[in-house]
Amino acid sequence: MMTNRNEQHRIAIIGAGPGGLTLARILQEHGVKTVVYERETSPTSRQQGGSLDIHPESGQRALREAGLIEQFQALARYEGEDFRLLDKTGKVYLDEVADSKEGDRPEIDRGTLRGLLLNAIDPSCIRWGYNLSHAIPKDNGQHELHFDNGHVDIVDLVVAADGAFSRIRPLLTNAVPTYTGLSMVELYLNNVAEEHPEIAAFNRRGKLFALSDHKGILGQLNGDGRLCVYAAFQVEQDWLDTSGIPFGQPEEAKHQLLKLFGDWDESLTRYISSAEGPIVPRRIYMLPVGLTWTHKPGVTLIGDAAHLMSPFAGEGVNLAMLDAAELALSIVAHQDLSAAVQAYEENMYQYTAESAKMSDDNLALCFGEDAAPKLMELMNQYHDQ
């Protein structure tokens, strides 16, 4: 095990998502202690979201560095790589069936991944219910962290793993997330195999994309038996507020959503009509492609805090975990903490810029003209490489 003076530094991680927890775990493996501050009051205080595909060169690499790859492989769903692509008429453009035992990008539910990481970290290093209010730089490179509950901490390095609207990012850059032009409405079908077997059979074991008319109906099977559905729209930023859809009234909201897909095949609209429970509207944001900043001692960003992008490259959680691994290993390899962070940042800029551009390009393709045939052509090019 490599050791250095950074073992003695106080390192704070803001956010206990996959990125922050991966960073804490890898540093723990090298004898470097951290404190993780999380605004949620417990690991189960809110729904953790849908299924994630974990890539070999990024997310899986980070899990290897964390010593957790075998545990991940035991939990991962390789059949989750199934993918179907259709247009609004129900015409099928792609129908990919994955091997149930092996593949490059197996799926895992976000909550399951988070649980895997939490179980591998010393629980005493995580502070639940600590919402960061602001951070004050000190002359010596340290930062004074202030939390809503009155707690104050002084740290040698603060790492922002606190997502799209990071409280730490303004210390490094004036860049703010901008609206991508896409809004989504999230719905769920619970226990889909038993309650809606015809939809389960149609969706298969992974993802389904139906794309036409600058809109989409996207289905994603989760490991807990739920089908997560996204009704997606290329619309103005204020559309969710001005559309008149009462998202707090699920049945009426579904009725109005179905009107917007009035000429779509029933095999697709039943994803909406069969949904149950709360409906959640979301705007999709991004940071500027290729964002960089002038290095400052004692502070850095990982994941969405550093390079927020749309989900249409499938890279978000993977890059957050890769950032965590790269930063952790740089801290271990360098005697000087500031030099370690600067080396990480210069490396991170290179590998994230390409993914951010791909994500932006893919979003434009998926919600542009002739989306389904164009996406089929693009995916066939990837397969041929």
Coordinates of C-alpha atoms in Angstrom, one line a residue:
M1 CA 0.0 0.0 0.0
M2 CA 1.3 3.4 -1.0
T3 CA 1.4 6.0 1.8
N4 CA 2.3 9.6 2.0
R5 CA 1.8 12.8 4.0
N6 CA -1.7 13.2 2.7
E7 CA -2.8 10.6 5.2
Q8 CA -2.6 13.4 7.8
H9 CA -4.6 16.0 5.8
R10 CA -8.3 16.5 6.5
I11 CA -10.2 15.8 3.4
A12 CA -14.0 16.6 3.2
I13 CA -16.2 15.2 0.4
I14 CA -19.6 16.9 -0.1
G15 CA -22.1 14.4 -1.3
A16 CA -22.6 10.7 -0.7
G17 CA -23.6 9.7 -4.2
P18 CA -21.6 7.1 -6.2
G19 CA -18.8 9.6 -7.0
G20 CA -18.2 10.8 -3.4
L21 CA -18.5 7.3 -1.9
T22 CA -16.1 5.8 -4.5
L23 CA -13.6 8.5 -3.6
A24 CA -13.9 7.8 0.1
R25 CA -13.6 4.1 -0.4
I26 CA -10.5 4.2 -2.6
L27 CA -8.8 6.6 -0.2
Q28 CA -9.8 4.4 2.7
E29 CA -8.1 1.5 0.9
H30 CA -4.9 3.5 0.9
G31 CA -5.1 4.5 4.5
V32 CA -6.3 8.1 3.8
K33 CA -9.2 9.1 6.0
T34 CA -12.0 11.4 4.8
V35 CA -15.2 12.8 6.1
V36 CA -18.3 12.6 3.8
Y37 CA -21.0 15.2 4.3
E38 CA -24.5 14.3 2.9
R39 CA -27.6 16.5 3.1
E40 CA -29.9 13.5 3.1
T41 CA -30.8 12.3 6.6
S42 CA -30.2 8.6 5.9
P43 CA -29.4 6.2 3.0
T44 CA -33.1 5.5 2.6
S45 CA -34.6 9.0 3.0
R46 CA -35.4 9.3 -0.7
Q47 CA -35.9 7.3 -3.9
Q48 CA -32.4 6.6 -5.4
G49 CA -33.4 6.7 -9.1
G50 CA -33.3 4.1 -11.8
S51 CA -30.9 1.6 -13.4
L52 CA -27.3 2.5 -14.4
D53 CA -25.1 0.8 -17.0
I54 CA -21.5 0.6 -15.7
H55 CA -18.8 0.9 -18.3
P56 CA -15.5 -1.1 -18.2
E57 CA -13.1 1.8 -18.8
S58 CA -14.6 4.1 -16.2
G59 CA -17.2 2.8 -13.6
Q60 CA -15.8 -0.7 -13.5
R61 CA -12.3 0.5 -13.4
A62 CA -13.1 2.6 -10.4
L63 CA -14.7 -0.4 -8.7
R64 CA -11.6 -2.4 -9.3
E65 CA -9.5 0.3 -7.6
A66 CA -12.0 0.2 -4.8
G67 CA -11.6 -3.6 -4.4
L68 CA -15.3 -4.1 -5.2
I69 CA -15.4 -5.5 -8.7
E70 CA -16.3 -9.0 -7.7
Q71 CA -19.2 -7.8 -5.5
F72 CA -20.4 -5.6 -8.3
Q73 CA -20.3 -8.5 -10.8
A74 CA -22.4 -10.6 -8.4
L75 CA -25.1 -7.9 -8.3
A76 CA -25.0 -6.7 -11.9
R77 CA -27.7 -7.5 -14.4
Y78 CA -26.0 -8.4 -17.7
E79 CA -29.4 -9.0 -19.3
G80 CA -30.1 -5.3 -18.6
E81 CA -28.1 -4.5 -21.7
D82 CA -31.2 -5.4 -23.9
F83 CA -32.1 -2.5 -26.1
R84 CA -35.1 -1.8 -28.4
L85 CA -35.4 1.3 -30.6
L86 CA -38.7 2.2 -32.3
D87 CA -40.5 5.2 -33.8
K88 CA -44.0 6.4 -32.8
T89 CA -45.8 3.8 -35.1
G90 CA -44.2 0.9 -33.2
K91 CA -41.8 0.2 -36.1
V92 CA -38.7 -1.6 -34.6
Y93 CA -35.3 -0.3 -35.8
L94 CA -33.1 -2.1 -33.3
D95 CA -33.8 -5.1 -31.1
E96 CA -30.7 -6.1 -29.3
V97 CA -30.8 -9.1 -26.9
A98 CA -27.9 -9.3 -24.4
D99 CA -26.2 -12.4 -23.0
S100 CA -27.5 -13.0 -19.5
K101 CA -24.1 -13.9 -18.1
E102 CA -21.6 -11.5 -19.7
G103 CA -21.3 -8.2 -21.4
D104 CA -19.4 -4.9 -21.4
R105 CA -21.9 -2.7 -19.7
P106 CA -24.1 -4.5 -17.2
E107 CA -26.9 -2.7 -15.3
I108 CA -27.2 -2.1 -11.6
D109 CA -29.9 -0.1 -9.8
R110 CA -28.5 3.2 -8.4
G111 CA -29.6 2.3 -4.9
T112 CA -27.9 -1.1 -5.1
L113 CA -24.7 0.5 -6.2
R114 CA -24.8 3.1 -3.5
G115 CA -25.5 0.3 -0.9
L116 CA -22.4 -1.6 -2.2
L117 CA -20.2 1.4 -1.6
L118 CA -21.7 2.3 1.7
N119 CA -21.2 -1.2 3.1
A120 CA -17.5 -0.9 2.1
I121 CA -16.8 2.4 3.9
D122 CA -16.2 3.0 7.6
P123 CA -19.6 4.3 8.7
S124 CA -18.1 6.7 11.1
C125 CA -16.8 8.9 8.3
I126 CA -20.2 9.7 6.9
R127 CA -22.3 12.6 8.3
W128 CA -26.0 12.3 7.4
G129 CA -28.2 15.3 7.5
Y130 CA -25.4 17.9 6.8
N131 CA -26.5 20.3 4.2
L132 CA -23.7 22.6 3.1
S133 CA -24.6 26.3 3.3
H134 CA -21.3 27.8 2.0
A135 CA -17.5 27.4 2.0
I136 CA -15.0 30.2 2.8
P137 CA -11.5 30.0 1.4
K138 CA -8.7 30.7 4.0
D139 CA -5.4 32.3 3.2
N140 CA -3.5 29.0 3.8
G141 CA -5.5 27.0 1.2
Q142 CA -7.8 25.5 3.7
H143 CA -11.6 26.0 3.6
E144 CA -14.1 26.7 6.3
L145 CA -17.3 24.7 5.7
H146 CA -20.6 26.0 7.1
F147 CA -23.6 23.7 7.3
D148 CA -27.3 24.5 7.9
N149 CA -27.3 22.7 11.2
G150 CA -24.6 25.1 12.6
H151 CA -21.7 22.7 12.2
V152 CA -18.4 24.3 11.0
D153 CA -15.4 22.3 9.8
I154 CA -12.0 23.5 8.5
V155 CA -10.4 21.2 6.0
D156 CA -7.3 21.0 3.8
L157 CA -9.2 19.8 0.8
V158 CA -12.9 20.0 0.0
V159 CA -14.1 17.9 -2.9
A160 CA -17.5 18.8 -4.4
A161 CA -19.4 15.6 -5.3
D162 CA -22.7 17.5 -4.8
G163 CA -24.1 17.4 -8.2
A164 CA -25.6 19.7 -10.8
F165 CA -26.1 22.7 -8.6
S166 CA -23.0 22.4 -6.5
R167 CA -22.4 24.8 -3.6
I168 CA -18.7 24.5 -4.1
R169 CA -18.4 25.1 -7.9
P170 CA -18.6 28.9 -7.6
L171 CA -15.3 28.9 -5.7
L172 CA -13.7 27.8 -9.0
T173 CA -15.8 29.0 -11.9
N174 CA -18.6 31.3 -12.8
A175 CA -20.1 28.6 -15.1
V176 CA -23.6 27.6 -14.3
P177 CA -25.8 24.8 -15.7
T178 CA -27.9 25.8 -18.7
Y179 CA -31.1 24.1 -20.0
T180 CA -30.5 21.6 -22.8
G181 CA -33.9 22.1 -24.4
L182 CA -35.2 18.8 -23.1
S183 CA -37.7 18.2 -20.3
M184 CA -38.8 14.8 -19.0
V185 CA -41.7 13.5 -17.0
E186 CA -40.8 10.5 -14.9
L187 CA -43.3 7.8 -14.2
Y188 CA -43.2 4.2 -12.8
L189 CA -44.9 0.9 -13.3
N190 CA -44.4 -1.3 -10.2
N191 CA -43.9 -5.0 -10.3
V192 CA -44.3 -4.8 -14.1
A193 CA -43.8 -8.6 -14.8
E194 CA -46.8 -9.6 -12.8
E195 CA -49.0 -6.5 -13.0
H196 CA -48.3 -5.6 -16.7
P197 CA -46.9 -8.8 -18.4
E198 CA -47.6 -7.5 -21.9
I199 CA -45.6 -4.4 -21.3
A200 CA -42.8 -6.4 -19.6
A201 CA -42.6 -8.7 -22.6
F202 CA -42.6 -5.7 -25.1
N203 CA -39.9 -3.8 -23.2
R204 CA -37.7 -6.9 -22.6
R205 CA -35.1 -6.8 -19.8
G206 CA -33.4 -3.5 -20.5
K207 CA -34.1 -0.2 -22.2
L208 CA -36.6 0.8 -24.9
F209 CA -36.4 4.1 -26.8
A210 CA -39.4 5.3 -28.9
L211 CA -38.5 8.5 -30.7
S212 CA -40.4 10.7 -33.1
D213 CA -41.6 14.3 -33.5
H214 CA -39.0 15.8 -31.1
K215 CA -40.5 13.6 -28.4
G216 CA -39.8 10.3 -26.8
I217 CA -41.2 7.5 -24.6
L218 CA -38.3 5.7 -22.8
G219 CA -38.7 2.6 -20.7
Q220 CA -36.0 1.1 -18.4
L221 CA -36.5 -2.0 -16.4
N222 CA -35.0 -1.8 -12.9
G223 CA -33.7 -4.7 -10.8
D224 CA -36.5 -4.3 -8.3
G225 CA -39.1 -5.1 -10.9
R226 CA -40.2 -1.5 -11.6
L227 CA -40.3 -0.1 -15.0
C228 CA -39.1 3.5 -15.0
V229 CA -40.7 5.5 -17.8
Y230 CA -39.7 8.9 -19.2
A231 CA -42.0 11.0 -21.4
A232 CA -39.5 13.3 -23.0
F233 CA -40.1 16.6 -24.9
Q234 CA -37.9 19.1 -26.7
V235 CA -39.6 22.2 -25.4
E236 CA -38.9 25.7 -23.9
Q237 CA -37.5 25.9 -20.4
D238 CA -40.7 27.1 -18.9
W239 CA -42.9 24.4 -20.5
L240 CA -43.3 22.3 -17.4
D241 CA -44.7 25.3 -15.7
T242 CA -46.9 26.6 -18.5
S243 CA -48.2 23.4 -20.0
G244 CA -51.1 23.2 -17.6
I245 CA -50.3 19.6 -16.7
P246 CA -51.1 19.1 -13.0
F247 CA -48.2 16.9 -12.1
G248 CA -49.4 16.6 -8.5
Q249 CA -52.6 14.9 -9.8
P250 CA -51.3 11.8 -11.4
E251 CA -54.4 10.6 -13.2
E252 CA -55.2 14.0 -14.7
A253 CA -51.5 14.4 -15.6
K254 CA -51.4 11.1 -17.4
H255 CA -54.6 12.0 -19.3
Q256 CA -53.0 15.2 -20.5
L257 CA -49.7 13.6 -21.3
L258 CA -51.5 11.0 -23.5
K259 CA -53.0 13.8 -25.5
L260 CA -49.5 14.9 -26.4
F261 CA -48.9 11.4 -27.8
G262 CA -52.3 11.1 -29.5
D263 CA -51.0 9.6 -32.8
W264 CA -48.5 7.2 -31.1
D265 CA -49.0 3.5 -31.2
E266 CA -50.9 2.0 -28.2
S267 CA -48.0 -0.3 -27.5
L268 CA -46.1 2.8 -26.5
T269 CA -48.8 5.0 -24.9
R270 CA -49.7 2.2 -22.5
Y271 CA -46.3 3.0 -20.8
I272 CA -48.0 6.2 -19.7
S273 CA -51.6 5.0 -19.2
S274 CA -50.5 2.1 -17.0
A275 CA -48.1 4.1 -14.7
E276 CA -49.0 4.4 -11.0
G277 CA -47.8 6.6 -8.2
P278 CA -46.2 10.0 -8.2
I279 CA -45.2 11.8 -11.4
V280 CA -42.0 13.8 -11.4
P281 CA -41.2 16.5 -13.9
R282 CA -37.5 17.2 -14.7
R283 CA -35.6 19.7 -16.8
I284 CA -32.3 18.4 -18.2
Y285 CA -29.3 20.7 -17.7
M286 CA -25.7 20.8 -18.8
L287 CA -22.4 22.6 -18.1
P288 CA -20.4 24.1 -21.0
V289 CA -18.7 21.3 -23.0
G290 CA -15.0 21.2 -22.1
L291 CA -15.3 23.3 -19.0
T292 CA -12.0 24.1 -17.2
W293 CA -11.0 26.4 -14.4
T294 CA -7.9 27.9 -12.9
H295 CA -6.6 25.6 -10.2
K296 CA -6.9 26.8 -6.6
P297 CA -5.4 25.0 -3.6
G298 CA -7.7 23.1 -1.3
V299 CA -10.8 22.7 -3.6
T300 CA -11.9 20.6 -6.6
L301 CA -14.9 19.1 -8.3
I302 CA -15.9 15.6 -9.4
G303 CA -18.9 14.2 -11.3
D304 CA -21.8 16.5 -12.2
A305 CA -20.3 19.3 -10.2
A306 CA -17.4 19.3 -12.7
H307 CA -19.0 18.3 -16.0
L308 CA -22.8 18.0 -15.9
M309 CA -24.2 16.6 -19.1
S310 CA -27.4 15.1 -20.4
P311 CA -27.9 11.3 -19.9
F312 CA -27.6 10.5 -23.6
A313 CA -24.1 9.2 -23.5
G314 CA -24.7 7.0 -20.4
E315 CA -21.6 8.5 -18.9
G316 CA -22.7 10.5 -15.9
V317 CA -22.2 8.1 -13.0
N318 CA -19.3 6.4 -14.8
L319 CA -17.4 9.6 -15.1
A320 CA -18.1 10.5 -11.5
M321 CA -16.7 7.2 -10.4
L322 CA -13.7 7.5 -12.7
D323 CA -13.1 11.1 -11.4
A324 CA -13.1 9.6 -7.9
A325 CA -10.6 7.0 -8.8
E326 CA -8.3 9.4 -10.7
L327 CA -8.4 11.9 -7.8
A328 CA -7.8 9.3 -5.1
L329 CA -4.9 7.7 -6.9
S330 CA -3.3 11.2 -7.6
I331 CA -3.6 12.0 -3.9
V332 CA -1.9 8.8 -3.0
A333 CA 0.9 9.3 -5.6
H334 CA 1.8 12.9 -4.7
Q335 CA 3.4 14.2 -1.6
D336 CA 1.9 17.6 -2.2
L337 CA -1.9 17.8 -1.9
S338 CA -2.3 20.8 -4.2
A339 CA -0.1 19.2 -6.9
A340 CA -2.2 16.0 -6.6
V341 CA -5.4 17.9 -7.2
Q342 CA -3.9 19.9 -10.1
A343 CA -2.7 16.7 -11.8
Y344 CA -6.1 15.2 -11.5
E345 CA -7.9 18.2 -12.9
E346 CA -5.6 18.4 -16.0
N347 CA -6.3 14.7 -16.6
M348 CA -10.0 14.9 -16.0
Y349 CA -10.5 17.8 -18.5
Q350 CA -9.1 15.6 -21.3
Y351 CA -11.3 12.5 -20.8
T352 CA -14.6 14.3 -19.9
A353 CA -14.7 16.8 -22.8
E354 CA -15.2 14.1 -25.4
S355 CA -18.0 12.5 -23.4
A356 CA -19.7 15.9 -22.8
K357 CA -19.7 16.6 -26.6
M358 CA -21.0 13.1 -27.3
S359 CA -23.8 13.5 -24.8
D360 CA -24.9 16.9 -26.3
D361 CA -24.7 15.5 -29.9
N362 CA -26.7 12.4 -29.0
L363 CA -29.4 14.5 -27.3
A364 CA -29.8 16.6 -30.5
L365 CA -30.0 13.4 -32.6
C366 CA -32.5 11.7 -30.4
F367 CA -34.9 14.6 -30.4
G368 CA -34.3 15.9 -33.9
E369 CA -35.8 14.9 -37.3
D370 CA -36.0 11.2 -38.2
A371 CA -34.5 10.3 -34.8
A372 CA -35.1 6.6 -34.8
P373 CA -33.4 5.8 -38.1
K374 CA -30.5 8.2 -37.4
L375 CA -29.9 6.7 -34.0
M376 CA -30.0 3.2 -35.5
E377 CA -27.3 4.3 -38.0
L378 CA -25.2 5.7 -35.3
M379 CA -25.4 2.6 -33.1
N380 CA -24.6 0.3 -36.0
Q381 CA -21.5 2.4 -36.7
Y382 CA -20.4 1.8 -33.1
H383 CA -21.0 -1.9 -33.4
D384 CA -19.0 -2.1 -36.6
Q385 CA -15.9 -0.5 -35.0

